[in-house]
Coordinates of C-alpha atoms and ligand atoms in Angstrom, one line a residue:
Chain I
M1 CA 11.3 11.6 -20.1
P2 CA 14.4 11.5 -18.1
I3 CA 13.9 10.8 -14.3
R4 CA 15.4 12.7 -12.1
R5 CA 17.2 11.9 -8.8
D6 CA 15.4 13.3 -6.2
D7 CA 17.5 15.5 -4.0
R8 CA 16.9 13.6 -0.7
D9 CA 16.3 10.1 -1.6
R10 CA 18.3 8.6 1.4
Y11 CA 16.1 7.3 3.9
V12 CA 18.3 6.1 6.8
E13 CA 17.5 4.0 9.7
V14 CA 19.8 4.3 12.8
E15 CA 19.9 1.4 15.2
L16 CA 20.2 3.6 18.3
R17 CA 16.6 4.7 17.8
R18 CA 15.4 1.0 18.7
G19 CA 14.4 1.0 22.1
E20 CA 15.2 3.5 24.8
E21 CA 15.3 7.3 23.7
P22 CA 19.1 8.8 23.4
L23 CA 20.2 12.2 23.6
W24 CA 22.2 11.8 20.3
L25 CA 21.4 10.1 17.2
R26 CA 24.2 9.0 14.3
C27 CA 22.9 9.6 10.7
G28 CA 23.1 6.6 8.9
S29 CA 24.1 8.2 5.8
C30 CA 26.6 11.0 6.4
G31 CA 27.5 9.6 10.0
E32 CA 26.8 12.9 11.8
L33 CA 26.1 12.7 15.0
V34 CA 22.9 15.0 15.7
F35 CA 21.3 16.1 19.2
R36 CA 18.0 14.5 19.1
R37 CA 15.8 17.8 19.9
K38 CA 17.9 19.3 17.1
L39 CA 17.1 16.5 15.0
Q40 CA 13.3 16.9 16.2
E41 CA 13.1 20.3 14.9
N42 CA 14.5 19.5 11.6
N43 CA 11.4 16.8 11.0
Y44 CA 14.2 14.3 11.5
I45 CA 16.2 15.3 8.4
C46 CA 19.9 14.9 8.9
P47 CA 21.0 19.0 9.2
R48 CA 24.3 17.8 7.6
C49 CA 23.6 16.1 4.3
G50 CA 19.6 16.2 4.2
A51 CA 18.7 12.5 4.9
Y52 CA 15.3 11.5 5.8
F53 CA 15.7 9.6 9.3
F54 CA 12.7 7.0 9.6
L55 CA 9.7 8.0 11.4
T56 CA 8.3 6.3 14.4
A57 CA 4.4 6.1 14.0
Q58 CA 4.3 8.5 16.8
E59 CA 6.7 10.8 15.4
R60 CA 5.0 10.9 12.1
I61 CA 1.7 11.7 14.3
A62 CA 3.1 14.6 16.4
A63 CA 4.4 16.1 13.0
L64 CA 1.2 15.9 11.2
V65 CA -1.7 16.8 14.1
D66 CA -2.1 20.1 15.9
E67 CA -0.7 19.4 19.3
G68 CA -2.8 17.6 21.9
T69 CA -5.6 16.6 19.6
F70 CA -4.6 12.8 18.7
Q71 CA -6.8 10.4 20.3
E72 CA -5.4 6.9 19.9
L73 CA -8.4 4.2 18.9
T74 CA -6.0 1.6 18.2
L75 CA -7.8 -1.9 19.0
P76 CA -6.2 -3.7 21.9
L77 CA -5.6 -6.7 19.8
E78 CA -2.3 -8.9 19.0
S79 CA -1.2 -11.7 16.6
D80 CA -2.1 -15.1 17.8
D81 CA 0.4 -16.8 15.3
P82 CA -2.6 -18.5 13.4
L83 CA 0.2 -20.8 11.8
S84 CA 2.4 -21.5 14.7
F85 CA 5.1 -20.3 12.0
S86 CA 8.4 -20.8 12.8
D87 CA 11.9 -20.2 10.2
R88 CA 15.2 -19.6 11.9
K89 CA 13.3 -18.3 14.6
P90 CA 9.8 -18.5 15.9
Y91 CA 7.3 -15.8 14.8
A92 CA 6.0 -16.0 18.5
D93 CA 9.4 -14.5 19.6
R94 CA 9.8 -11.9 16.9
L95 CA 6.6 -10.5 17.6
K96 CA 7.6 -10.3 21.4
E97 CA 10.5 -8.2 20.4
A98 CA 8.9 -6.3 18.0
R99 CA 6.2 -5.4 20.4
E100 CA 8.9 -4.9 23.3
S101 CA 11.1 -2.8 21.3
T102 CA 8.4 0.0 19.9
G103 CA 6.2 -0.3 22.5
L104 CA 3.1 -1.0 19.9
S105 CA 1.1 -3.8 19.4
D106 CA 1.9 -4.2 16.1
A107 CA 2.3 -2.3 12.9
V108 CA -0.1 0.2 12.6
V109 CA -1.5 3.3 14.7
I110 CA -4.9 4.6 14.7
G111 CA -6.7 7.6 16.1
V112 CA -8.6 10.5 15.4
G113 CA -6.8 13.9 15.3
N114 CA -7.0 17.6 14.1
I115 CA -5.1 18.8 11.2
A116 CA -5.4 22.5 11.4
G117 CA -8.6 22.3 13.2
H118 CA -9.9 19.8 10.6
R119 CA -10.6 16.3 12.5
V120 CA -9.3 13.2 10.7
M121 CA -9.0 9.7 10.9
L122 CA -5.6 8.7 11.0
A123 CA -3.5 5.3 10.4
V124 CA -0.2 5.5 10.6
M125 CA 2.4 2.6 9.7
D126 CA 5.6 1.9 11.5
F127 CA 8.4 0.0 10.1
R128 CA 10.1 -0.9 12.9
F129 CA 7.4 -3.5 13.7
I130 CA 8.5 -6.4 11.6
G131 CA 9.0 -4.2 8.2
G132 CA 5.6 -2.6 8.8
S133 CA 4.4 -5.8 7.4
M134 CA 0.3 -6.0 6.8
G135 CA -0.9 -9.4 8.7
I136 CA -4.2 -10.0 10.0
V137 CA -3.9 -7.2 13.2
V138 CA -2.9 -4.3 10.7
G139 CA -5.7 -5.5 8.6
E140 CA -8.1 -5.6 11.3
Q141 CA -7.0 -2.1 12.4
L142 CA -7.5 -0.3 9.1
A143 CA -10.8 -1.8 8.5
F144 CA -11.9 -0.6 11.8
A145 CA -10.6 2.9 11.2
M146 CA -12.3 3.3 7.6
E147 CA -15.5 2.1 9.1
R148 CA -15.2 4.6 12.2
A149 CA -14.1 7.1 9.5
A150 CA -17.0 6.2 7.4
E151 CA -19.6 6.7 10.4
E152 CA -18.3 10.0 11.6
R153 CA -18.0 11.1 8.0
I154 CA -14.5 12.6 8.8
P155 CA -11.7 12.0 6.0
F156 CA -9.5 9.1 6.2
V157 CA -5.5 9.7 5.9
F158 CA -3.5 6.6 5.4
V159 CA 0.5 7.1 6.1
V160 CA 2.1 3.9 4.5
A161 CA 5.5 2.6 5.7
S162 CA 5.2 -0.9 4.9
G163 CA 7.2 -3.5 2.7
G164 CA 3.9 -5.4 2.3
A165 CA 2.0 -8.6 3.4
R166 CA 3.5 -10.4 6.6
V167 CA 5.0 -13.6 5.6
Q168 CA 4.5 -15.4 9.0
E169 CA 0.7 -15.1 8.9
G170 CA 0.5 -16.7 5.5
V171 CA -2.6 -16.6 3.1
L172 CA -4.0 -14.9 5.8
S173 CA -2.2 -11.9 5.3
L174 CA -2.7 -12.0 1.7
L175 CA -6.5 -11.9 2.3
Q176 CA -5.9 -8.8 4.3
M177 CA -5.6 -7.1 1.0
A178 CA -9.4 -8.0 0.6
K179 CA -10.3 -7.1 3.8
T180 CA -9.0 -3.6 4.0
V181 CA -10.4 -2.9 0.0
A182 CA -13.7 -4.3 1.3
A183 CA -13.8 -1.7 4.3
R184 CA -12.3 1.0 2.0
Q185 CA -15.6 0.6 -0.1
K186 CA -17.4 1.8 3.0
L187 CA -15.7 4.9 3.0
A188 CA -16.9 5.4 -0.7
Q189 CA -20.5 4.6 -0.2
A190 CA -20.2 7.6 2.7
G191 CA -19.1 9.9 0.4
V192 CA -15.9 9.9 2.8
P193 CA -12.3 11.1 1.4
Y194 CA -9.6 8.9 1.6
I195 CA -6.0 10.2 1.5
A196 CA -2.8 8.4 1.4
V197 CA 0.5 9.6 1.9
L198 CA 3.4 6.9 0.4
T199 CA 6.4 7.3 2.2
Y200 CA 9.8 4.6 2.4
P201 CA 8.8 1.9 1.6
S202 CA 5.4 1.7 0.4
T203 CA 5.7 -1.5 -1.7
G204 CA 4.0 -5.2 -2.1
G205 CA 0.8 -6.3 -0.5
V206 CA -0.4 -2.9 1.1
M207 CA 0.5 -1.1 -2.0
A208 CA -1.2 -3.8 -4.4
S209 CA -4.4 -3.1 -2.4
L210 CA -5.9 0.1 -0.1
A211 CA -2.7 1.9 -0.5
S212 CA -3.3 2.2 -4.6
L213 CA -7.2 3.2 -3.8
A214 CA -7.0 6.7 -2.2
D215 CA -8.9 9.5 -3.8
I216 CA -5.6 12.0 -3.2
T217 CA -2.4 10.1 -3.1
L218 CA 0.6 12.1 -2.1
A219 CA 4.3 10.8 -1.7
E220 CA 6.9 11.9 0.6
Q221 CA 9.9 12.9 -1.2
G222 CA 12.3 10.1 -1.5
A223 CA 9.5 7.3 -1.1
L224 CA 10.0 4.2 -2.4
I225 CA 6.6 3.0 -4.2
G226 CA 6.1 -0.2 -5.9
F227 CA 4.9 -3.6 -6.1
A228 CA 8.1 -5.7 -6.3
G229 CA 11.2 -4.7 -4.5
P230 CA 13.9 -3.8 -6.9
R231 CA 15.7 -6.8 -5.9
V232 CA 13.3 -9.6 -6.9
I233 CA 13.0 -7.3 -10.4
Q234 CA 16.7 -7.7 -10.8
Q235 CA 16.7 -11.5 -10.0
T236 CA 13.7 -12.5 -12.1
T237 CA 14.3 -10.5 -15.2
G238 CA 17.9 -9.3 -14.9
E239 CA 16.7 -6.1 -16.4
K240 CA 18.7 -2.9 -15.6
L241 CA 17.0 -0.1 -13.5
P242 CA 16.4 3.1 -14.6
P243 CA 18.0 6.1 -12.1
G244 CA 15.4 6.9 -9.4
F245 CA 13.2 3.8 -10.3
Q246 CA 10.2 3.6 -7.7
R247 CA 11.0 6.6 -6.2
A248 CA 8.5 9.4 -5.3
R249 CA 9.5 11.4 -8.4
Y250 CA 9.4 8.4 -10.8
A251 CA 6.0 7.7 -9.5
L252 CA 4.9 11.1 -10.0
E253 CA 6.3 11.2 -13.7
H254 CA 4.6 7.6 -14.4
G255 CA 1.0 9.0 -13.1
L256 CA 1.0 6.8 -9.7
V257 CA 0.8 9.9 -7.6
D258 CA -0.9 13.6 -7.2
G259 CA 2.4 14.9 -6.0
V260 CA 5.7 14.9 -4.2
V261 CA 6.1 16.6 -1.1
P262 CA 9.6 17.5 1.2
R263 CA 8.7 16.2 4.8
E264 CA 8.9 19.3 6.2
G265 CA 6.1 20.5 4.0
L266 CA 4.0 17.4 3.9
R267 CA 1.3 18.7 7.1
E268 CA 0.6 22.1 4.8
E269 CA 0.1 20.0 2.1
L270 CA -2.8 18.1 4.0
V271 CA -4.3 21.0 4.9
R272 CA -4.4 22.5 1.7
V273 CA -6.4 19.1 0.9
L274 CA -8.8 19.4 3.7
Q275 CA -9.4 22.6 2.8
V276 CA -10.3 22.2 -0.7
L277 CA -12.5 19.6 0.1
E278 CA -14.2 21.5 3.5
G279 CA -18.0 20.3 3.3
V280 CA -17.5 17.5 1.3
T281 CA -18.9 15.1 3.7
S282 CA -21.8 17.4 5.2
G283 CA -23.9 16.8 2.2
G284 CA -24.9 13.5 2.7
Chain L
M1 CA 7.1 -48.8 1.0
A2 CA 5.3 -46.1 -0.9
D3 CA 7.9 -44.6 -3.3
E4 CA 7.7 -43.6 -7.2
R5 CA 10.0 -46.2 -8.2
T6 CA 8.3 -49.0 -6.6
I7 CA 5.0 -48.0 -8.0
R8 CA 6.7 -48.1 -11.4
A9 CA 8.3 -51.4 -10.9
L10 CA 4.8 -52.6 -10.1
E11 CA 3.2 -51.2 -13.0
E12 CA 5.6 -52.7 -15.2
K13 CA 4.8 -56.4 -13.5
V14 CA 1.3 -55.6 -14.1
A15 CA 1.6 -54.8 -17.9
E16 CA 3.6 -57.9 -18.3
L17 CA 1.1 -60.1 -16.5
R18 CA -1.8 -58.5 -18.5
R19 CA 0.2 -59.4 -21.8
L20 CA 0.7 -62.8 -20.8
V21 CA -3.1 -63.1 -19.9
E22 CA -4.1 -61.5 -23.3
E23 CA -1.6 -62.6 -25.8
D24 CA -1.0 -66.2 -24.5
G25 CA -4.1 -67.2 -22.7
V26 CA -2.4 -68.0 -19.7
D27 CA -4.8 -67.9 -16.5
L28 CA -3.1 -65.6 -13.9
R29 CA -6.2 -63.5 -13.4
E30 CA -5.7 -63.8 -9.7
E31 CA -2.4 -63.0 -9.3
L32 CA -2.8 -59.9 -11.6
A33 CA -6.1 -58.9 -9.5
L34 CA -3.9 -59.2 -6.4
L35 CA -1.1 -57.3 -7.7
E36 CA -3.4 -54.7 -9.1
R37 CA -5.1 -54.2 -5.7
R38 CA -1.5 -54.0 -4.1
L39 CA -0.7 -51.1 -7.0
Q40 CA -3.7 -49.1 -6.1
A41 CA -3.0 -49.4 -2.4
L42 CA 0.4 -48.2 -2.8
R43 CA -0.6 -45.2 -5.2
R44 CA -3.0 -44.0 -2.5
E45 CA -0.5 -44.6 0.3
L46 CA 2.1 -42.2 -1.7
Y47 CA -0.6 -40.0 -2.2
E48 CA -2.0 -39.4 1.4
S49 CA 1.5 -39.2 2.6
L50 CA 2.4 -36.3 -0.1
S51 CA 4.5 -33.7 1.9
D52 CA 3.3 -29.8 1.0
W53 CA 6.8 -29.5 -0.9
D54 CA 5.5 -32.5 -3.0
R55 CA 2.4 -30.9 -3.6
V56 CA 4.1 -27.4 -4.7
R57 CA 6.2 -29.9 -7.4
L58 CA 2.7 -31.4 -8.4
A59 CA 1.3 -27.8 -8.5
R60 CA 3.8 -26.8 -11.0
H61 CA 4.3 -30.3 -13.1
P62 CA 4.8 -29.6 -16.7
G63 CA 2.3 -32.0 -17.6
R64 CA -0.5 -30.4 -15.4
P65 CA -3.7 -29.4 -17.3
R66 CA -4.1 -25.5 -17.3
G67 CA -4.7 -22.3 -18.7
L68 CA -6.7 -22.3 -22.4
E69 CA -6.8 -25.7 -22.9
L70 CA -8.1 -26.7 -19.4
V71 CA -10.8 -23.7 -19.5
K72 CA -11.8 -25.6 -22.9
R73 CA -12.4 -28.8 -21.4
V74 CA -14.4 -27.2 -18.3
C75 CA -16.7 -25.0 -20.3
E76 CA -18.8 -25.9 -23.2
D77 CA -18.1 -22.9 -25.4
F78 CA -15.5 -20.1 -24.9
Y79 CA -15.4 -17.0 -26.7
E80 CA -12.6 -15.1 -25.8
L81 CA -12.3 -11.3 -25.3
R82 CA -9.2 -9.3 -25.8
G83 CA -7.4 -6.1 -24.8
D84 CA -7.4 -3.8 -21.8
R85 CA -8.7 -0.9 -24.2
M86 CA -5.7 1.1 -23.2
G87 CA -3.3 0.0 -25.2
G88 CA -2.4 -3.6 -24.1
D89 CA -3.1 -7.2 -24.4
D90 CA -1.8 -9.4 -22.3
P91 CA -1.4 -13.3 -23.0
A92 CA -0.8 -14.5 -19.9
L93 CA -4.0 -13.4 -18.3
R94 CA -7.1 -14.3 -20.5
G95 CA -10.8 -14.2 -20.4
G96 CA -14.1 -14.0 -22.1
L97 CA -17.4 -15.3 -22.5
A98 CA -18.3 -19.0 -22.1
R99 CA -21.2 -21.6 -21.2
L100 CA -20.8 -23.6 -18.4
G101 CA -23.7 -25.9 -17.6
G102 CA -25.5 -24.6 -20.3
R103 CA -25.8 -21.1 -19.2
P104 CA -23.4 -17.8 -20.1
V105 CA -20.9 -16.9 -17.7
A106 CA -17.9 -14.6 -17.5
V107 CA -14.6 -16.4 -17.4
L108 CA -10.8 -15.2 -16.1
F109 CA -7.7 -17.1 -16.1
H110 CA -4.0 -17.3 -15.9
H111 CA -2.2 -19.0 -19.1
R112 CA 1.1 -20.3 -19.0
G113 CA 1.3 -21.2 -22.8
C114 CA 2.3 -24.4 -24.7
S115 CA 4.6 -23.9 -27.5
P116 CA 8.0 -22.6 -25.9
E117 CA 7.2 -19.2 -27.9
E118 CA 3.7 -18.8 -26.2
Q119 CA 5.7 -19.6 -22.6
R120 CA 7.8 -17.1 -23.2
A121 CA 5.1 -14.3 -24.3
C122 CA 3.2 -15.3 -21.2
R123 CA 6.4 -15.1 -19.1
G124 CA 5.6 -18.4 -16.9
G125 CA 1.8 -17.1 -16.3
M126 CA 3.2 -13.8 -14.5
A127 CA 0.3 -11.3 -15.9
L128 CA 1.3 -7.7 -16.3
P129 CA -0.8 -4.7 -15.8
A130 CA -2.4 -5.0 -18.7
G131 CA -3.8 -8.2 -18.1
Y132 CA -5.3 -7.3 -15.0
R133 CA -7.0 -4.2 -16.4
K134 CA -8.4 -6.4 -19.1
A135 CA -9.8 -8.7 -16.2
A136 CA -10.9 -5.5 -14.2
R137 CA -13.0 -4.9 -17.7
I138 CA -14.0 -8.2 -18.2
M139 CA -15.8 -8.1 -14.8
H140 CA -17.6 -5.0 -15.5
I141 CA -18.9 -6.8 -18.5
A142 CA -20.0 -9.5 -15.7
E143 CA -21.9 -7.1 -14.0
R144 CA -23.6 -5.3 -17.1
L145 CA -24.5 -8.7 -18.6
R146 CA -25.7 -10.4 -15.1
L147 CA -23.3 -13.3 -15.8
P148 CA -21.8 -15.5 -12.8
L149 CA -17.9 -14.6 -12.7
V150 CA -16.2 -17.6 -12.8
T151 CA -12.0 -17.4 -12.5
F152 CA -9.6 -19.9 -12.6
I153 CA -6.1 -19.3 -10.9
D154 CA -2.4 -20.6 -11.7
T155 CA 0.1 -18.0 -11.5
P156 CA 3.3 -17.6 -9.7
G157 CA 2.9 -14.2 -8.7
A158 CA 2.3 -10.7 -11.0
Y159 CA 5.2 -10.0 -13.4
P160 CA 8.0 -7.9 -11.5
G161 CA 9.4 -6.3 -14.1
V162 CA 10.5 -2.5 -14.7
E163 CA 7.6 -1.9 -17.3
A164 CA 5.2 -3.5 -15.1
E165 CA 6.1 -1.3 -12.2
A166 CA 5.9 2.0 -14.5
A167 CA 2.3 1.0 -15.8
N168 CA 1.6 0.5 -12.1
I169 CA 1.0 -3.2 -11.4
A170 CA 0.4 -2.8 -7.9
G171 CA -2.7 -0.3 -8.4
A172 CA -3.9 -2.6 -11.5
I173 CA -4.2 -5.4 -9.1
A174 CA -5.7 -3.3 -6.2
E175 CA -8.2 -2.1 -8.8
C176 CA -9.0 -5.9 -9.6
I177 CA -9.8 -6.8 -6.1
A178 CA -12.1 -3.8 -5.4
T179 CA -14.0 -4.6 -8.5
M180 CA -14.6 -8.1 -7.8
L181 CA -15.6 -7.2 -4.4
S182 CA -18.0 -4.8 -5.6
L183 CA -19.8 -7.1 -8.1
S184 CA -23.6 -8.1 -7.8
V185 CA -23.3 -11.2 -9.5
P186 CA -22.2 -14.5 -8.3
T187 CA -18.4 -15.3 -8.3
V188 CA -16.4 -18.6 -7.8
A189 CA -12.8 -18.8 -7.6
A190 CA -10.8 -21.7 -8.4
I191 CA -7.3 -22.1 -7.6
L192 CA -6.1 -24.7 -9.9
G193 CA -2.1 -24.7 -10.1
E194 CA -0.5 -22.0 -8.4
G195 CA -2.1 -19.3 -6.5
G196 CA 0.8 -16.8 -6.4
S197 CA 0.3 -14.2 -3.9
G198 CA -1.1 -10.2 -5.2
G199 CA -1.4 -11.9 -8.7
A200 CA -3.7 -14.7 -7.4
I201 CA -5.9 -12.5 -5.3
A202 CA -6.5 -10.4 -7.6
L203 CA -9.0 -12.9 -9.0
A204 CA -9.7 -14.9 -5.8
A205 CA -11.8 -12.0 -3.7
A206 CA -14.8 -14.0 -4.7
D207 CA -17.8 -15.5 -2.9
R208 CA -16.6 -18.9 -3.0
V209 CA -13.0 -20.1 -3.2
L210 CA -12.2 -23.8 -4.4
M211 CA -9.0 -25.5 -4.9
L212 CA -7.7 -28.3 -6.5
E213 CA -6.4 -31.0 -4.1
N214 CA -2.7 -30.5 -4.9
A215 CA -2.7 -26.7 -6.0
T216 CA -1.1 -24.0 -3.7
Y217 CA -2.2 -20.7 -2.4
T218 CA 0.5 -18.5 -0.8
V219 CA 1.4 -15.0 0.0
I220 CA 5.1 -15.9 -1.1
S221 CA 6.6 -18.3 -3.1
P222 CA 8.4 -21.2 -0.6
E223 CA 11.8 -20.2 -2.4
G224 CA 11.2 -16.5 -1.7
A225 CA 10.3 -17.4 2.0
A226 CA 13.3 -19.8 2.1
A227 CA 15.7 -16.7 0.9
I228 CA 14.0 -14.0 3.2
L229 CA 13.5 -15.9 6.2
W230 CA 15.8 -18.7 6.3
K231 CA 18.4 -16.9 4.4
D232 CA 18.8 -20.6 2.6
A233 CA 17.5 -21.6 -0.9
A234 CA 17.5 -25.3 0.4
A235 CA 14.8 -24.5 3.1
A236 CA 12.1 -24.2 0.5
P237 CA 10.5 -27.5 1.6
Q238 CA 10.4 -26.6 5.4
A239 CA 8.9 -23.0 4.0
A240 CA 6.4 -24.9 2.0
E241 CA 5.1 -26.5 5.3
A242 CA 5.5 -23.3 7.5
L243 CA 3.6 -21.0 4.9
A244 CA 0.1 -23.4 5.0
L245 CA -0.3 -23.3 1.4
S246 CA -1.9 -26.5 0.6
A247 CA -5.4 -27.0 0.1
P248 CA -6.3 -29.1 3.1
R249 CA -4.8 -26.9 5.5
L250 CA -6.3 -23.7 3.8
L251 CA -9.7 -25.4 4.1
E252 CA -9.2 -26.2 7.7
L253 CA -8.4 -22.4 8.2
G254 CA -11.4 -21.0 6.3
V255 CA -9.7 -19.5 3.5
I256 CA -11.2 -22.0 1.1
D257 CA -14.7 -23.6 0.7
E258 CA -14.0 -26.6 -1.1
V259 CA -11.2 -29.1 -2.2
I260 CA -11.7 -30.3 -5.4
P261 CA -10.3 -34.0 -5.6
E262 CA -7.7 -34.8 -8.3
P263 CA -7.2 -38.4 -9.9
L264 CA -4.9 -40.7 -7.7
G265 CA -1.4 -39.2 -8.7
G266 CA -2.4 -35.8 -9.7
A267 CA -4.6 -34.0 -12.2
H268 CA -1.9 -34.4 -15.2
V269 CA -2.6 -38.5 -14.7
D270 CA -6.2 -37.7 -15.8
P271 CA -7.0 -34.4 -17.3
D272 CA -10.5 -35.5 -18.3
A273 CA -11.3 -36.5 -14.8
T274 CA -10.0 -33.3 -13.6
A275 CA -11.4 -31.0 -15.7
Q276 CA -14.9 -32.7 -15.0
A277 CA -14.5 -32.4 -11.4
I278 CA -13.6 -28.7 -11.5
R279 CA -16.7 -28.3 -13.8
D280 CA -19.2 -29.9 -11.2
A281 CA -17.7 -28.2 -8.4
V282 CA -17.9 -24.8 -10.2
I283 CA -21.7 -25.3 -11.6
R284 CA -22.9 -26.5 -8.0
H285 CA -21.5 -23.5 -6.4
V286 CA -22.9 -20.8 -8.9
S287 CA -26.0 -22.5 -8.7
E288 CA -26.1 -22.3 -4.6
L289 CA -25.1 -18.4 -5.1
E290 CA -27.6 -17.8 -7.4
G291 CA -30.0 -19.2 -4.8
L292 CA -29.4 -16.4 -2.4
A293 CA -31.1 -13.2 -2.7
L294 CA -28.6 -10.3 -3.8
D295 CA -28.4 -8.7 0.0
E296 CA -27.8 -11.9 1.5
R297 CA -25.1 -12.3 -1.5
R298 CA -23.5 -9.2 -0.5
K299 CA -23.7 -9.5 3.0
L300 CA -22.0 -12.7 2.8
R301 CA -19.1 -11.7 1.0
Y302 CA -18.6 -8.5 3.0
S303 CA -18.5 -10.4 6.2
R304 CA -16.2 -13.1 4.7
Y305 CA -13.4 -10.4 3.8
R306 CA -14.1 -8.2 6.7
N307 CA -13.5 -11.0 8.9
A308 CA -10.9 -12.9 7.5
G309 CA -8.1 -14.5 9.1
N310 CA -9.7 -13.3 12.6
C311 CA -9.1 -16.7 14.0
G312 CA -5.6 -15.6 14.2
V313 CA -6.0 -12.5 16.6
K314 CA -6.6 -12.5 20.4
A315 CA -6.8 -9.5 23.0
K316 CA -3.9 -7.5 24.0
A317 CA -2.6 -9.5 27.2
D318 CA -1.7 -6.7 29.4
Ligands
ZN401 ZN1 23.3 13.2 7.6

């Protein structure tokens, strides 16, 4: 089956978006300078070239939930740097910088909110925080979110933006794969649906655990979905990568996801899923 | 100073003296005993001063006992089961039924191959989705037949390739972790060589996790971490240290339950003694777990993974 390239498979990260909130943002793909408000109205899609801007967790949440309904439940935890890890820069410094530039305690935000009136538990990753990598704090927040969703019997929606496990916490990060998978079983025991939304990127340890175990799996158009990154594959095997490799449409054509949805249609798609499942958690 | 060259020189001297004693009847027993004690002390000194990078090299040592050959020494009998029943059979991840301590168990293990052809077929022990799907199938058999599950881990990682991605390697690993966590039978994992990231934890979400003294267990290879974080391949030894991938460090961190000692010099020095030590430890842990009620075992397993790494978080500063 030929793999078609996505029409919009460019995700761009814009340096200007770190830190303070500028009025204008430059598209990293075509170079166009776009008025922030206009970009926001356009779902952070470049009006000139159609590239998707990376979304912060807060922007993603605002784009998905009914206005004013989100109640953040992120636990007040931060990494204690258990290995006292240092490469060219101490991990403690990287954490501090990431906290300051994002205003987040780690790479995920959790909370409850309504999507067209359907109450859900949301966990949204933020790629700006050390590549959305999963360390102990992320594992802890995700497990807590699932346990709460199971208790409250409300669907769990996980928006993935992660390059994988956090290297700086070593095997303790690897164990978060088992932690989140264990907590996922609480949802199954309670008969609570779990919907995963894979965005750019959804790879590595998060993909080889929780993100692959949803009841319904949607991919945002252009998302990168896989285990090993394209560079590692090329370096290890010397294989030529097919066009569109590991992108959302490739994932759909290989049976990895239930649907590919453009960013502007994501909320409506979630509403459809939540509507068809209406009543599923009230039977138990 | 304890280095390998000094030790080898001393070993040659000892061999020469022994020949003199045995062949020519020269009375050098005192000198010989002295030299042998010195040699043993040097070996111990060298061994105890191993850096984490030394251990990485021992874990990868070409003579290290591994895979099928090692499993055959550890278990009394092994009957291999093959195929994922979905179109594939991966020689890099094997498994089946075995007898261990006189009772039946299910076993899973990575295999790197002996002959060059076999090694190529096993891609250096990097398993494919078909391997992990076969592993999940064998886990289900263990559950149905009430067999304790024993896994032996030795892989640089899951195979990073185009076909593996197209066949959903990530999903196959996730499914293995989920299945292993859901079993009601006792589960024991032993990391014997390299415990490389996702490909390792797919078989390591067990009630008990044991490690050979010079095995490694890591989120990323030291070379990978060196390339990504140090931007310098030569930093691999530093990365090995920083990653806390050695058995003693992981025991301190509470990631593993027991370090299985290796013969002085490493597992390759005495494969039989190594196999015996693995066997004794695994049998002991399986029977300990069987002494626990099912509910208790379930509770312990959930809290083990639910709380994994919680020593590494703190309340937010502000
Ligand atoms: Zn543009």
